[in-house]
GROMACS .gro file of C-alpha atoms in nm:
model
  181
    1UNK     CA    1  13.046  10.893 -19.693
    2UNK     CA    2  12.968  11.076 -19.370
    3UNK     CA    3  13.121  11.418 -19.329
    4UNK     CA    4  13.367  11.483 -19.051
    5UNK     CA    5  13.269  11.779 -18.839
    6UNK     CA    6  13.495  12.003 -18.637
    7UNK     CA    7  13.358  11.827 -18.326
    8UNK     CA    8  13.431  11.473 -18.449
    9UNK     CA    9  13.777  11.580 -18.565
   10UNK     CA   10  13.850  11.724 -18.219
   11UNK     CA   11  13.737  11.409 -18.041
   12UNK     CA   12  13.944  11.193 -18.279
   13UNK     CA   13  14.247  11.412 -18.208
   14UNK     CA   14  14.189  11.381 -17.832
   15UNK     CA   15  14.142  11.003 -17.854
   16UNK     CA   16  14.467  10.970 -18.046
   17UNK     CA   17  14.643  11.176 -17.777
   18UNK     CA   18  14.464  10.972 -17.505
   19UNK     CA   19  14.327  11.294 -17.355
   20UNK     CA   20  13.992  11.381 -17.207
   21UNK     CA   21  13.818  11.685 -17.350
   22UNK     CA   22  13.784  12.007 -17.154
   23UNK     CA   23  13.452  12.159 -17.261
   24UNK     CA   24  13.339  12.449 -17.042
   25UNK     CA   25  12.982  12.582 -17.048
   26UNK     CA   26  12.868  12.944 -17.042
   27UNK     CA   27  12.526  13.098 -17.068
   28UNK     CA   28  12.559  13.339 -17.360
   29UNK     CA   29  12.521  13.696 -17.239
   30UNK     CA   30  12.577  13.631 -16.869
   31UNK     CA   31  12.611  13.877 -16.706
   32UNK     CA   32  12.615  14.087 -17.024
   33UNK     CA   33  12.737  14.060 -17.383
   34UNK     CA   34  13.077  14.225 -17.332
   35UNK     CA   35  13.178  14.021 -17.028
   36UNK     CA   36  13.035  13.700 -17.174
   37UNK     CA   37  13.253  13.750 -17.482
   38UNK     CA   38  13.559  13.820 -17.264
   39UNK     CA   39  13.493  13.501 -17.060
   40UNK     CA   40  13.451  13.293 -17.376
   41UNK     CA   41  13.768  13.433 -17.533
   42UNK     CA   42  13.962  13.352 -17.214
   43UNK     CA   43  13.823  12.998 -17.200
   44UNK     CA   44  13.887  12.906 -17.563
   45UNK     CA   45  14.260  12.963 -17.509
   46UNK     CA   46  14.274  12.639 -17.307
   47UNK     CA   47  13.952  12.454 -17.386
   48UNK     CA   48  13.911  12.178 -17.642
   49UNK     CA   49  13.548  12.265 -17.717
   50UNK     CA   50  13.304  12.527 -17.590
   51UNK     CA   51  12.935  12.492 -17.508
   52UNK     CA   52  12.712  12.799 -17.493
   53UNK     CA   53  12.362  12.803 -17.354
   54UNK     CA   54  12.095  13.018 -17.512
   55UNK     CA   55  11.936  13.204 -17.222
   56UNK     CA   56  11.578  13.090 -17.172
   57UNK     CA   57  11.306  13.203 -16.935
   58UNK     CA   58  11.180  12.854 -16.843
   59UNK     CA   59  11.468  12.605 -16.856
   60UNK     CA   60  11.364  12.246 -16.783
   61UNK     CA   61  11.700  12.071 -16.777
   62UNK     CA   62  11.900  12.321 -16.573
   63UNK     CA   63  11.953  12.377 -16.203
   64UNK     CA   64  11.947  12.699 -16.002
   65UNK     CA   65  12.295  12.818 -16.106
   66UNK     CA   66  12.218  12.808 -16.478
   67UNK     CA   67  11.866  12.940 -16.419
   68UNK     CA   68  12.018  13.245 -16.244
   69UNK     CA   69  12.265  13.292 -16.532
   70UNK     CA   70  11.975  13.270 -16.780
   71UNK     CA   71  11.788  13.539 -16.587
   72UNK     CA   72  12.092  13.771 -16.582
   73UNK     CA   73  12.153  13.721 -16.955
   74UNK     CA   74  11.789  13.788 -17.042
   75UNK     CA   75  11.787  14.095 -16.819
   76UNK     CA   76  12.094  14.223 -17.003
   77UNK     CA   77  11.900  14.200 -17.332
   78UNK     CA   78  12.027  13.875 -17.485
   79UNK     CA   79  11.827  13.738 -17.777
   80UNK     CA   80  11.874  13.457 -18.026
   81UNK     CA   81  12.023  13.705 -18.274
   82UNK     CA   82  12.268  13.831 -18.012
   83UNK     CA   83  12.377  13.475 -17.931
   84UNK     CA   84  12.458  13.425 -18.298
   85UNK     CA   85  12.652  13.754 -18.292
   86UNK     CA   86  12.840  13.639 -17.983
   87UNK     CA   87  12.942  13.318 -18.160
   88UNK     CA   88  13.061  13.519 -18.461
   89UNK     CA   89  13.268  13.736 -18.226
   90UNK     CA   90  13.419  13.426 -18.058
   91UNK     CA   91  13.500  13.291 -18.405
   92UNK     CA   92  13.720  13.598 -18.465
   93UNK     CA   93  13.945  13.466 -18.186
   94UNK     CA   94  13.917  13.088 -18.226
   95UNK     CA   95  13.814  12.801 -18.449
   96UNK     CA   96  13.738  12.581 -18.146
   97UNK     CA   97  13.434  12.354 -18.189
   98UNK     CA   98  13.130  12.531 -18.044
   99UNK     CA   99  12.806  12.359 -17.953
  100UNK     CA  100  12.497  12.517 -17.806
  101UNK     CA  101  12.219  12.416 -17.573
  102UNK     CA  102  11.889  12.571 -17.681
  103UNK     CA  103  11.528  12.500 -17.594
  104UNK     CA  104  11.287  12.398 -17.869
  105UNK     CA  105  11.059  12.699 -17.828
  106UNK     CA  106  11.341  12.934 -17.934
  107UNK     CA  107  11.411  12.721 -18.241
  108UNK     CA  108  11.041  12.695 -18.333
  109UNK     CA  109  10.992  13.069 -18.291
  110UNK     CA  110  11.284  13.141 -18.524
  111UNK     CA  111  11.184  12.867 -18.764
  112UNK     CA  112  11.376  12.538 -18.763
  113UNK     CA  113  11.530  12.584 -19.106
  114UNK     CA  114  11.626  12.947 -19.040
  115UNK     CA  115  11.769  12.865 -18.696
  116UNK     CA  116  12.006  12.599 -18.832
  117UNK     CA  117  12.105  12.809 -19.132
  118UNK     CA  118  12.192  13.103 -18.905
  119UNK     CA  119  12.365  12.874 -18.653
  120UNK     CA  120  12.594  12.736 -18.923
  121UNK     CA  121  12.662  13.080 -19.065
  122UNK     CA  122  12.755  13.205 -18.715
  123UNK     CA  123  13.000  12.917 -18.669
  124UNK     CA  124  12.805  12.677 -18.446
  125UNK     CA  125  12.910  12.314 -18.485
  126UNK     CA  126  12.654  12.129 -18.270
  127UNK     CA  127  12.306  12.185 -18.129
  128UNK     CA  128  12.154  12.014 -17.826
  129UNK     CA  129  11.781  12.067 -17.770
  130UNK     CA  130  11.709  11.896 -17.434
  131UNK     CA  131  11.331  11.918 -17.460
  132UNK     CA  132  11.304  11.741 -17.797
  133UNK     CA  133  11.296  11.361 -17.765
  134UNK     CA  134  11.447  11.154 -18.043
  135UNK     CA  135  11.098  11.051 -18.154
  136UNK     CA  136  11.020  11.415 -18.241
  137UNK     CA  137  11.364  11.517 -18.364
  138UNK     CA  138  11.316  11.448 -18.737
  139UNK     CA  139  11.270  11.809 -18.854
  140UNK     CA  140  11.560  11.927 -18.638
  141UNK     CA  141  11.795  11.652 -18.756
  142UNK     CA  142  11.697  11.717 -19.118
  143UNK     CA  143  11.783  12.088 -19.089
  144UNK     CA  144  12.098  12.015 -18.889
  145UNK     CA  145  12.217  11.772 -19.155
  146UNK     CA  146  12.133  12.014 -19.436
  147UNK     CA  147  12.345  12.287 -19.277
  148UNK     CA  148  12.631  12.070 -19.149
  149UNK     CA  149  12.550  12.106 -18.780
  150UNK     CA  150  12.589  11.807 -18.548
  151UNK     CA  151  12.262  11.712 -18.372
  152UNK     CA  152  12.355  11.633 -18.011
  153UNK     CA  153  12.128  11.423 -17.790
  154UNK     CA  154  12.093  11.356 -17.419
  155UNK     CA  155  12.129  11.010 -17.272
  156UNK     CA  156  12.082  10.919 -16.908
  157UNK     CA  157  12.168  10.635 -16.675
  158UNK     CA  158  11.822  10.494 -16.743
  159UNK     CA  159  11.833  10.513 -17.124
  160UNK     CA  160  11.752  10.165 -17.254
  161UNK     CA  161  11.971   9.991 -17.510
  162UNK     CA  162  11.692  10.013 -17.767
  163UNK     CA  163  11.652  10.387 -17.712
  164UNK     CA  164  12.029  10.438 -17.720
  165UNK     CA  165  12.039  10.268 -18.062
  166UNK     CA  166  11.762  10.497 -18.186
  167UNK     CA  167  11.948  10.805 -18.057
  168UNK     CA  168  12.270  10.675 -18.212
  169UNK     CA  169  12.109  10.675 -18.556
  170UNK     CA  170  12.058  11.053 -18.538
  171UNK     CA  171  12.327  11.188 -18.306
  172UNK     CA  172  12.651  11.332 -18.442
  173UNK     CA  173  12.948  11.491 -18.271
  174UNK     CA  174  12.891  11.351 -17.922
  175UNK     CA  175  12.627  11.228 -17.680
  176UNK     CA  176  12.552  11.440 -17.375
  177UNK     CA  177  12.542  11.214 -17.069
  178UNK     CA  178  12.319  11.338 -16.789
  179UNK     CA  179  12.508  11.210 -16.487
  180UNK     CA  180  12.247  11.292 -16.221
  181UNK     CA  181  11.901  11.137 -16.220
   0.00000   0.00000   0.00000
C-alpha cells in the first residue's frame, strides 16, 4: 500500500472542499535568512503549501526575477545547510506541506542519499529537480522513496502521453505544470 504524504493529504483535503491550492514560492535566503524566515512564516499562515527554491548560481528553469532572488540569497551567504535550517525554523511555526526546487548539481555535490535524508529530517515533503529528466531520475526517486519525500516532476504543454505515463510512474505529491513554453 502506498503511503500518504503530507502533500497528497493536503490535495485530497482541498479536492474534498472543492478548493484550489494556494502555494507561494520563495527563494530561500532572499534577501537574507532572517527576512526570508519572516516572509515564510507570514505566508504559511494563509497558504495551503509552500515551495522554497534553493538559491543556485546558474538556474536553467527560472526567469530574471528568480535569478535576481537567487543572486541576493547567495550573496547573503545561503548554502544547502542553511536552507535545511530555514525549513527546520519554518517547521517550528507550521506543519504546512513544504516542497523545494533544487538543481541537480547541489544534490550531487551533497550526495543524493545524504541530501534526501537531510531533507526529510528538516521537514521537506517534496523535491523538484528541474534539470533531471525522468529517464535519469532513478537514483533520486530511490532516495526520495527511501526517506518518504515526494519526487515532483515537471510536465509541459508539449509532454507526450507516453512521456506523461512514464513521469506518472515516478511522481508523487503533484506534477509541476510549466505553463509557458
